CSV table of N, CA and C in Angstrom, one decimal:
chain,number,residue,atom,x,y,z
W,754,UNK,N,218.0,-49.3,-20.1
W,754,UNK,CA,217.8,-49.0,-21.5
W,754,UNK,C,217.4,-50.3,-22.1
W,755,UNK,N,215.8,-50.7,-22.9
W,755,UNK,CA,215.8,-51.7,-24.0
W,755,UNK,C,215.9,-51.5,-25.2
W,756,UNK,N,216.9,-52.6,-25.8
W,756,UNK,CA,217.0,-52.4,-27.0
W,756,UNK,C,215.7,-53.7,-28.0
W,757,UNK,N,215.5,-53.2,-28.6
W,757,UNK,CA,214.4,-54.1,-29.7
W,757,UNK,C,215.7,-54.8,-30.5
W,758,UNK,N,215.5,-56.2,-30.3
W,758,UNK,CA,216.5,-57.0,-31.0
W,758,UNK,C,216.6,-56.5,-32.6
W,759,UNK,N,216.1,-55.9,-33.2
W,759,UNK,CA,216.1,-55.6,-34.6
W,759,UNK,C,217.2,-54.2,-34.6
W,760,UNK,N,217.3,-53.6,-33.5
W,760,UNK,CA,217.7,-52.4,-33.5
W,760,UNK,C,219.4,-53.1,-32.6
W,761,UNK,N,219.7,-54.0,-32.1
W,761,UNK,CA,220.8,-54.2,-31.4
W,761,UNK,C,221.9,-53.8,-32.4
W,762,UNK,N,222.0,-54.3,-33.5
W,762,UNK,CA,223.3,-54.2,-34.0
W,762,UNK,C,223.7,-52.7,-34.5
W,763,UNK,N,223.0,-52.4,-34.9
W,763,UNK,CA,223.0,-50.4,-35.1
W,763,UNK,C,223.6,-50.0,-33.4
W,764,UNK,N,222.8,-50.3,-32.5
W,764,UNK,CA,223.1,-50.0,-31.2
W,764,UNK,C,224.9,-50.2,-30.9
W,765,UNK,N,225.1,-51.4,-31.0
W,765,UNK,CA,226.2,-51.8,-31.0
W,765,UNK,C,227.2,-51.3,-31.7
W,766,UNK,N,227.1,-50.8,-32.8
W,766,UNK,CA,227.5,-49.8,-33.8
W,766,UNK,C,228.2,-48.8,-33.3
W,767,UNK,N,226.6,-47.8,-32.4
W,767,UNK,CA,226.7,-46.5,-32.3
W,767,UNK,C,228.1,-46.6,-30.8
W,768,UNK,N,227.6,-47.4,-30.1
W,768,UNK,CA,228.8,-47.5,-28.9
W,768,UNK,C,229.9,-48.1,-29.5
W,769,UNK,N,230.3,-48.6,-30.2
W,769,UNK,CA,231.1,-48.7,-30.6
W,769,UNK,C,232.1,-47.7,-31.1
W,770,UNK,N,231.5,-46.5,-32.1
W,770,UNK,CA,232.0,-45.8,-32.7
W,770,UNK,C,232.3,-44.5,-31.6
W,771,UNK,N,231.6,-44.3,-30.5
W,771,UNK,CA,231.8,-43.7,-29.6
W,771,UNK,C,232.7,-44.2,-28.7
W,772,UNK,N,232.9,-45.4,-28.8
W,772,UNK,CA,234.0,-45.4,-27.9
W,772,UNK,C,235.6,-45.1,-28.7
W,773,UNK,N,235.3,-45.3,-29.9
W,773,UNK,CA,236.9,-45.3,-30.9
W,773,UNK,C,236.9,-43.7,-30.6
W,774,UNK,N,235.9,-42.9,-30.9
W,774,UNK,CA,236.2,-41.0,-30.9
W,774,UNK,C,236.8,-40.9,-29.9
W,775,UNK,N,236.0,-41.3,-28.9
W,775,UNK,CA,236.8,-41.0,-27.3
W,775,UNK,C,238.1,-41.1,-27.1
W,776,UNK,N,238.3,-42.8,-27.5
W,776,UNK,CA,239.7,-43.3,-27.7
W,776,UNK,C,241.1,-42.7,-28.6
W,777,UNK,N,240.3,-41.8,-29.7
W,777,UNK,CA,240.6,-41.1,-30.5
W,777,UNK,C,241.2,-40.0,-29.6
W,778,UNK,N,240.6,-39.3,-29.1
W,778,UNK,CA,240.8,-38.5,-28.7
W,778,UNK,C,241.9,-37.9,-27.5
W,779,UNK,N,241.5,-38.8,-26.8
W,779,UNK,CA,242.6,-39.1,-25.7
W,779,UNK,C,244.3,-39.2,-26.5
W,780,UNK,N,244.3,-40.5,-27.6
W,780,UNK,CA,245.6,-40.6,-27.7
W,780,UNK,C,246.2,-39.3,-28.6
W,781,UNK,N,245.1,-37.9,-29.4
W,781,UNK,CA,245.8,-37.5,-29.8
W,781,UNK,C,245.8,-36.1,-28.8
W,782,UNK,N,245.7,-36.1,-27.7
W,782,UNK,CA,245.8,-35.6,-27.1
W,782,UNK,C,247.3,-35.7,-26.4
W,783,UNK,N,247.4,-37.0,-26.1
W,783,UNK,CA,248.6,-37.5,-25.6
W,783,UNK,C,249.7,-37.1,-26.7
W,784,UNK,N,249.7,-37.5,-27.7
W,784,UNK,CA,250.6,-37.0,-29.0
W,784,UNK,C,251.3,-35.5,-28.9
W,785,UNK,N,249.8,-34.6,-28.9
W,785,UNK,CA,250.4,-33.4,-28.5
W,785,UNK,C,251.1,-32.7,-27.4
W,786,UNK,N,250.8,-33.6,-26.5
W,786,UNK,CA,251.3,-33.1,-24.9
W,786,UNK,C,252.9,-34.1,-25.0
W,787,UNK,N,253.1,-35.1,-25.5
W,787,UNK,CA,254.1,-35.8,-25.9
W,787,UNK,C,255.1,-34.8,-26.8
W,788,UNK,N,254.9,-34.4,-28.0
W,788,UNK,CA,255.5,-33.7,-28.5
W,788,UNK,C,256.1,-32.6,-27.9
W,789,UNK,N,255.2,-31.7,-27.2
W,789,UNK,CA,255.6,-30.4,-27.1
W,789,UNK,C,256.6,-30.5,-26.2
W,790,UNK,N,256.3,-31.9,-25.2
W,790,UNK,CA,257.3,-31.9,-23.9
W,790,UNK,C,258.8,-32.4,-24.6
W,791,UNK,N,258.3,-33.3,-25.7
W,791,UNK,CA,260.1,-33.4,-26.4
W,791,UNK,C,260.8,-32.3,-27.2
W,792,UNK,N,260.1,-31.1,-27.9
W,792,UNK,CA,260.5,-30.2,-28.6
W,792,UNK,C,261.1,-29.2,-27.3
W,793,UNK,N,260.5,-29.2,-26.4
W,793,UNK,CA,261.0,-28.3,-25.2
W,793,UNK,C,262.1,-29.6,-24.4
W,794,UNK,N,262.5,-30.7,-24.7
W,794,UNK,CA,263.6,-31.2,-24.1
W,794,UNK,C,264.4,-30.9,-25.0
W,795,UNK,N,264.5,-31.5,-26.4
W,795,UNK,CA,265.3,-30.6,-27.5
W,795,UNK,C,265.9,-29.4,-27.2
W,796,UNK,N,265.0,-28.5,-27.4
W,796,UNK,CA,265.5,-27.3,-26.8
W,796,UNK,C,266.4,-26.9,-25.7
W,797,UNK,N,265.9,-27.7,-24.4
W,797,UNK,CA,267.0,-27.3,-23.4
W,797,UNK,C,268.5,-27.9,-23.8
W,798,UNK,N,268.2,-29.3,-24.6
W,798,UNK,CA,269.7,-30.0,-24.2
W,798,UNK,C,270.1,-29.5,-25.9
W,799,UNK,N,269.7,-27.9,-26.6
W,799,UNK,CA,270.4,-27.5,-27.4
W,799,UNK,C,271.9,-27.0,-27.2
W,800,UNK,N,272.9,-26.8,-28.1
W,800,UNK,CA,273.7,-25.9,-28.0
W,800,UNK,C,273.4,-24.5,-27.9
W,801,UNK,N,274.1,-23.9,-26.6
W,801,UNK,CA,273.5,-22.4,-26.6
W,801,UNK,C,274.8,-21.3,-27.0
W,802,UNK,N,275.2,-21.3,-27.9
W,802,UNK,CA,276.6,-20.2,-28.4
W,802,UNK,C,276.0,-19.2,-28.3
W,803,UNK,N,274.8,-18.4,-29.3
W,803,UNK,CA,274.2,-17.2,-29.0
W,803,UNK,C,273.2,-17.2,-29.0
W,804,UNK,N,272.4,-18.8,-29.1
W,804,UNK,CA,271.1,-19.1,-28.5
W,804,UNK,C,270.1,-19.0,-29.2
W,805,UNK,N,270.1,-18.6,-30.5
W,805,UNK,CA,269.4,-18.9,-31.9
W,805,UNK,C,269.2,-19.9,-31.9
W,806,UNK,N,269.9,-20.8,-32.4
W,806,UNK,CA,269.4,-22.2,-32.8
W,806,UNK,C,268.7,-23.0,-31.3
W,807,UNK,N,268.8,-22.8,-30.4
W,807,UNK,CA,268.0,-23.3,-29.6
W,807,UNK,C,266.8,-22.4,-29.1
W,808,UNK,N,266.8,-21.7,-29.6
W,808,UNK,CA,265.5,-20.7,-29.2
W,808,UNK,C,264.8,-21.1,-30.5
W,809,UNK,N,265.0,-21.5,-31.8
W,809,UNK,CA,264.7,-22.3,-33.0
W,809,UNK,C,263.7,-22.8,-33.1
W,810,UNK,N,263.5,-24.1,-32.1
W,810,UNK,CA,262.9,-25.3,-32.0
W,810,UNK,C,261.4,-25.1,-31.8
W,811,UNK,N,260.4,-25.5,-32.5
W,811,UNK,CA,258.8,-25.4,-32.6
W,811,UNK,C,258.5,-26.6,-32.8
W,812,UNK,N,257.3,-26.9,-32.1
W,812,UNK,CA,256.6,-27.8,-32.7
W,812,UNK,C,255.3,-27.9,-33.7
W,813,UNK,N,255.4,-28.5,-34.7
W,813,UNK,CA,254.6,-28.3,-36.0
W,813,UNK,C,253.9,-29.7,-35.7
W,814,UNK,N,252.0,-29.2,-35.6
W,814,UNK,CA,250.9,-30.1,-35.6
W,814,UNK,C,250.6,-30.2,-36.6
W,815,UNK,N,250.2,-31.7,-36.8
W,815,UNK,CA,249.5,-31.9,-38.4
W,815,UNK,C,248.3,-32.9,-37.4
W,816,UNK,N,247.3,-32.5,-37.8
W,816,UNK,CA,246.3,-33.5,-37.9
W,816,UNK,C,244.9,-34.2,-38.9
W,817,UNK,N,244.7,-34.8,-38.8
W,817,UNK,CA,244.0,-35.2,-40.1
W,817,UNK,C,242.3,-36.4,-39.3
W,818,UNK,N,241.9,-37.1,-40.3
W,818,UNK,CA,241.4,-38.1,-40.1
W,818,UNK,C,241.8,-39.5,-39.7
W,819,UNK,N,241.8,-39.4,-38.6
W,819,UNK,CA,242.1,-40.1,-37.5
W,819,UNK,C,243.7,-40.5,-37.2
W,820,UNK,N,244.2,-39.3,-37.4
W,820,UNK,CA,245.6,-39.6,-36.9
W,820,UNK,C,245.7,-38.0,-36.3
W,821,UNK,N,247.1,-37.8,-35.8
W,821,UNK,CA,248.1,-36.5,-35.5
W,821,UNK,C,249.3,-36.7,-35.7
W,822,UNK,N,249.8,-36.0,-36.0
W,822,UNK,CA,251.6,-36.0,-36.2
W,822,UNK,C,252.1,-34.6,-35.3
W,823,UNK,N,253.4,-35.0,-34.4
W,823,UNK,CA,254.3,-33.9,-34.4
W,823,UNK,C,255.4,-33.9,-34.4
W,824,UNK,N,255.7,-32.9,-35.4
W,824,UNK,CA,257.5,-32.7,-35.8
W,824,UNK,C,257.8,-31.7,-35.0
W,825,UNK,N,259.4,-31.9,-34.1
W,825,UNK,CA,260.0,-30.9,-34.4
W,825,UNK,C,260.7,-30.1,-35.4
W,826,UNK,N,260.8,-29.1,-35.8
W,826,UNK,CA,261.8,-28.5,-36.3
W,826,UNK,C,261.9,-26.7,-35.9
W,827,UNK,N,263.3,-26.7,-36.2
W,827,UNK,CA,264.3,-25.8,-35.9
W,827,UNK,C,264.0,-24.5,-37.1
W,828,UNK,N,263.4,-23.3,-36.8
W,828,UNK,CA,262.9,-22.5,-37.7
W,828,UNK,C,264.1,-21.6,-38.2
W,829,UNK,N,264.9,-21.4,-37.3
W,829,UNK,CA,265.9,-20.1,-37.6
W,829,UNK,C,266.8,-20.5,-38.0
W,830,UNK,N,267.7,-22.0,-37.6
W,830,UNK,CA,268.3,-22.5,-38.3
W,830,UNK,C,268.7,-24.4,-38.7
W,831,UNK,N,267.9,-24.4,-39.4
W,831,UNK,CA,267.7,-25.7,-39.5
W,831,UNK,C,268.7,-26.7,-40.4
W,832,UNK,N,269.3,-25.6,-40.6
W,832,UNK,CA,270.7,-26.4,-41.3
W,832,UNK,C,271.7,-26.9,-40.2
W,833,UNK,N,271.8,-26.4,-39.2
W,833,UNK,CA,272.7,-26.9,-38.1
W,833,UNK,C,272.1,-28.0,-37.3
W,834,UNK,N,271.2,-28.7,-37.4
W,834,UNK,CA,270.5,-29.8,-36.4
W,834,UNK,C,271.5,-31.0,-37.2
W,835,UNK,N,271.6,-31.1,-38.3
W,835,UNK,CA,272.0,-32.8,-38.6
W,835,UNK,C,274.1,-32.3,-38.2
W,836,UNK,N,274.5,-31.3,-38.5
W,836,UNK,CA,275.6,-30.9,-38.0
W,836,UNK,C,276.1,-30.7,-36.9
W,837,UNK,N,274.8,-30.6,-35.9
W,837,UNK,CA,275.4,-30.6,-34.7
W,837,UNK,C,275.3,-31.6,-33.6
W,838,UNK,N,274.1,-32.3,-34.4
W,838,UNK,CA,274.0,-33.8,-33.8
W,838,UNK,C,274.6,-34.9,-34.3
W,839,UNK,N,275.5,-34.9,-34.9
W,839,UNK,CA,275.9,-35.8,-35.7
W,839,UNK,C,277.9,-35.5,-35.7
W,840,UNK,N,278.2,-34.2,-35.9
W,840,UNK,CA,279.7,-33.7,-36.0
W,840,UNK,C,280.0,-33.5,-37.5
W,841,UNK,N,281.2,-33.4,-37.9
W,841,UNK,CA,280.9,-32.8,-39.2
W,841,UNK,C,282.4,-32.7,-39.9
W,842,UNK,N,283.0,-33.0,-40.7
W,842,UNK,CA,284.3,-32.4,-41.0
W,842,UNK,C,284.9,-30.8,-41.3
W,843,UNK,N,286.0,-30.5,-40.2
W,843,UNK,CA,286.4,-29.2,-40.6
W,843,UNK,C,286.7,-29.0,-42.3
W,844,UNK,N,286.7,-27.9,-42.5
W,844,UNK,CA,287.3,-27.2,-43.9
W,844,UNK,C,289.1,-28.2,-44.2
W,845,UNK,N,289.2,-28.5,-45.0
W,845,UNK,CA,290.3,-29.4,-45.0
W,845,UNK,C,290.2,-31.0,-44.8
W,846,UNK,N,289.1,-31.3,-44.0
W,846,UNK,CA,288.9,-32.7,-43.8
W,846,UNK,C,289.5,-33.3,-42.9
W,847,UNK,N,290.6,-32.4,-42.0
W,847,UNK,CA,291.5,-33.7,-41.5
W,847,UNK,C,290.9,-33.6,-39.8
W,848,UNK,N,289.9,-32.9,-39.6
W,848,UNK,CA,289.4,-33.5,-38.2
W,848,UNK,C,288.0,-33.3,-38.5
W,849,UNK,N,287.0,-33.6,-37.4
W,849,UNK,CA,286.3,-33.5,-36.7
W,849,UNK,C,285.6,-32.9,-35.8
W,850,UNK,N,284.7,-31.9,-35.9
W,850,UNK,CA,283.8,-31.2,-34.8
W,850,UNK,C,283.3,-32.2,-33.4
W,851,UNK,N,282.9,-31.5,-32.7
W,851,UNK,CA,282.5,-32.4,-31.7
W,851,UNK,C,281.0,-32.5,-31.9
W,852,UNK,N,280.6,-33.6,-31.3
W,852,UNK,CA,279.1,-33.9,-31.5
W,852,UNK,C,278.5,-33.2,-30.1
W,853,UNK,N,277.2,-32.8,-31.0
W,853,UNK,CA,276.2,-32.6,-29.5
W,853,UNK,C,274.7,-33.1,-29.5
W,854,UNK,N,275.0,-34.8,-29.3
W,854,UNK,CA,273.4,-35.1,-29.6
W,854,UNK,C,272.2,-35.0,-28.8
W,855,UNK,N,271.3,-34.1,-29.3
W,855,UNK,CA,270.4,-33.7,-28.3
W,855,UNK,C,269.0,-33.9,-29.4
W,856,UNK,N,268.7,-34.5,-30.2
W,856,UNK,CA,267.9,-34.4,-30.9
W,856,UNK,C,267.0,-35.9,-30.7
W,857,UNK,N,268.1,-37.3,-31.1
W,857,UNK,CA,267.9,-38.3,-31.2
W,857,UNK,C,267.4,-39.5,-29.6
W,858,UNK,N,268.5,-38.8,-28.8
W,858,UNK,CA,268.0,-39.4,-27.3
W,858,UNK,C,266.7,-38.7,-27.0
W,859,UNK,N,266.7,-37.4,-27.3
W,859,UNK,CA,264.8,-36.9,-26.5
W,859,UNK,C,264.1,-37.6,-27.3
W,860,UNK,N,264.0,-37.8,-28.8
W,860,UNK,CA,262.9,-38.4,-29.5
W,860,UNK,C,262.7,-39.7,-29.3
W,861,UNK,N,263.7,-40.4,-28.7
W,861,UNK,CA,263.4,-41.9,-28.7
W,861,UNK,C,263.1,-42.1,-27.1
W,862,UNK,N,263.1,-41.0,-26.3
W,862,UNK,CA,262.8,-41.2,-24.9
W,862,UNK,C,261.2,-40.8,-25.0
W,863,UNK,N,261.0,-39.9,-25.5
W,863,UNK,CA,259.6,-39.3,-25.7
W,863,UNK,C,258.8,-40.5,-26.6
W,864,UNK,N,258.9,-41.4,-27.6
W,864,UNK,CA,258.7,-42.1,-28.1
W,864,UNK,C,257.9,-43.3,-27.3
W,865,UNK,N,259.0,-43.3,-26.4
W,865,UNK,CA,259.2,-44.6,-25.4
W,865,UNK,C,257.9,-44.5,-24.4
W,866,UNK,N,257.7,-42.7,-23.9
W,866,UNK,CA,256.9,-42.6,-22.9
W,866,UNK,C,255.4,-42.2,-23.6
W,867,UNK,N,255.2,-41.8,-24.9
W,867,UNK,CA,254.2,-42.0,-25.0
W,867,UNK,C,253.5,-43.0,-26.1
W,868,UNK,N,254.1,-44.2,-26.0
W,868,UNK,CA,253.6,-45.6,-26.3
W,868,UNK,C,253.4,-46.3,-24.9
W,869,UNK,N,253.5,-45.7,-23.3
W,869,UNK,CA,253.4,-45.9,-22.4
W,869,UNK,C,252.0,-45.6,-21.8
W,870,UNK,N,251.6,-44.2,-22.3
W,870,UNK,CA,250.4,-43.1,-22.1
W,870,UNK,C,249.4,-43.8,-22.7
W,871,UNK,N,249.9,-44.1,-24.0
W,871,UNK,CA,248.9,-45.1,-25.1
W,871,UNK,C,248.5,-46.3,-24.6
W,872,UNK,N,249.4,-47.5,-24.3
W,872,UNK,CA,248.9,-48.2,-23.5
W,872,UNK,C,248.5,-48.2,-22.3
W,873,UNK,N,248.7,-47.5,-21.4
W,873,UNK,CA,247.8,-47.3,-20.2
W,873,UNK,C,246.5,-46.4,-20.5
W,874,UNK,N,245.9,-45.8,-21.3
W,874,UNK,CA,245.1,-45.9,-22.1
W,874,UNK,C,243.8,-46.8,-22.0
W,875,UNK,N,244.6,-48.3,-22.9
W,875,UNK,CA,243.7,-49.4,-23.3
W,875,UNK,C,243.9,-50.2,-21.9
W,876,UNK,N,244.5,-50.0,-21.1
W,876,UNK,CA,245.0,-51.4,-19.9
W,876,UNK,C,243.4,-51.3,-19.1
């Protein structure tokens, strides 16, 4: 391919900008395949009493210009996530529920592995 030196920097431009979409694309690709695999870890290492709240767990895409977001959250009952990952005072105050953290270790494991995906990526 010749480029006419008047035309290089537009050239330069255009591969340029194609390579960022590409790049784009891959990492939010990874995002979502990241998420969904932590919303379904979530899920398994829920509490299963009658299995509502762990059957709960969705993952919610947001995407926009030039980013992606994904949240989990708990649709059926989302008042029990910070209560049951955390523990909670009985009625009376004078003990303690037991904790069941399953929220905080998948997000920061999932976190971990795809800032891994992302840089192997660019490597």
């Amino acid at each position: 391919m010749i480029i006419d030196i008047d035309e290089l920097s537009s050239a330069v431009m255009n591969e340029l900008n194609n390579w960022s979409e590409e790049k784009s694309k891959k990492i939010n690709d990874y995002v979502k395949k990241c998420g969904k695999e932590m919303v379904e870890a979530i899920k398994n290492d829920s509490p299963k009493k009658t299995g509502d709240y762990a059957n709960g767990w969705k993952a919610e895409v947001k995407t926009g210009k030039g980013y992606v977001k994904i949240k989990g959250k708990n649709k059926k009952r989302p008042e029990l996530t910070h209560l049951l990952e955390n523990g909670h005072r009985v009625a009376g105050g004078t003990k303690m529920t037991r904790k069941f953290p399953h929220i905080k270790a998948n997000e920061e494991k999932y976190n971990k592995l795809l800032l891994e995906d992302i840089k192997g990526e660019f490597d």
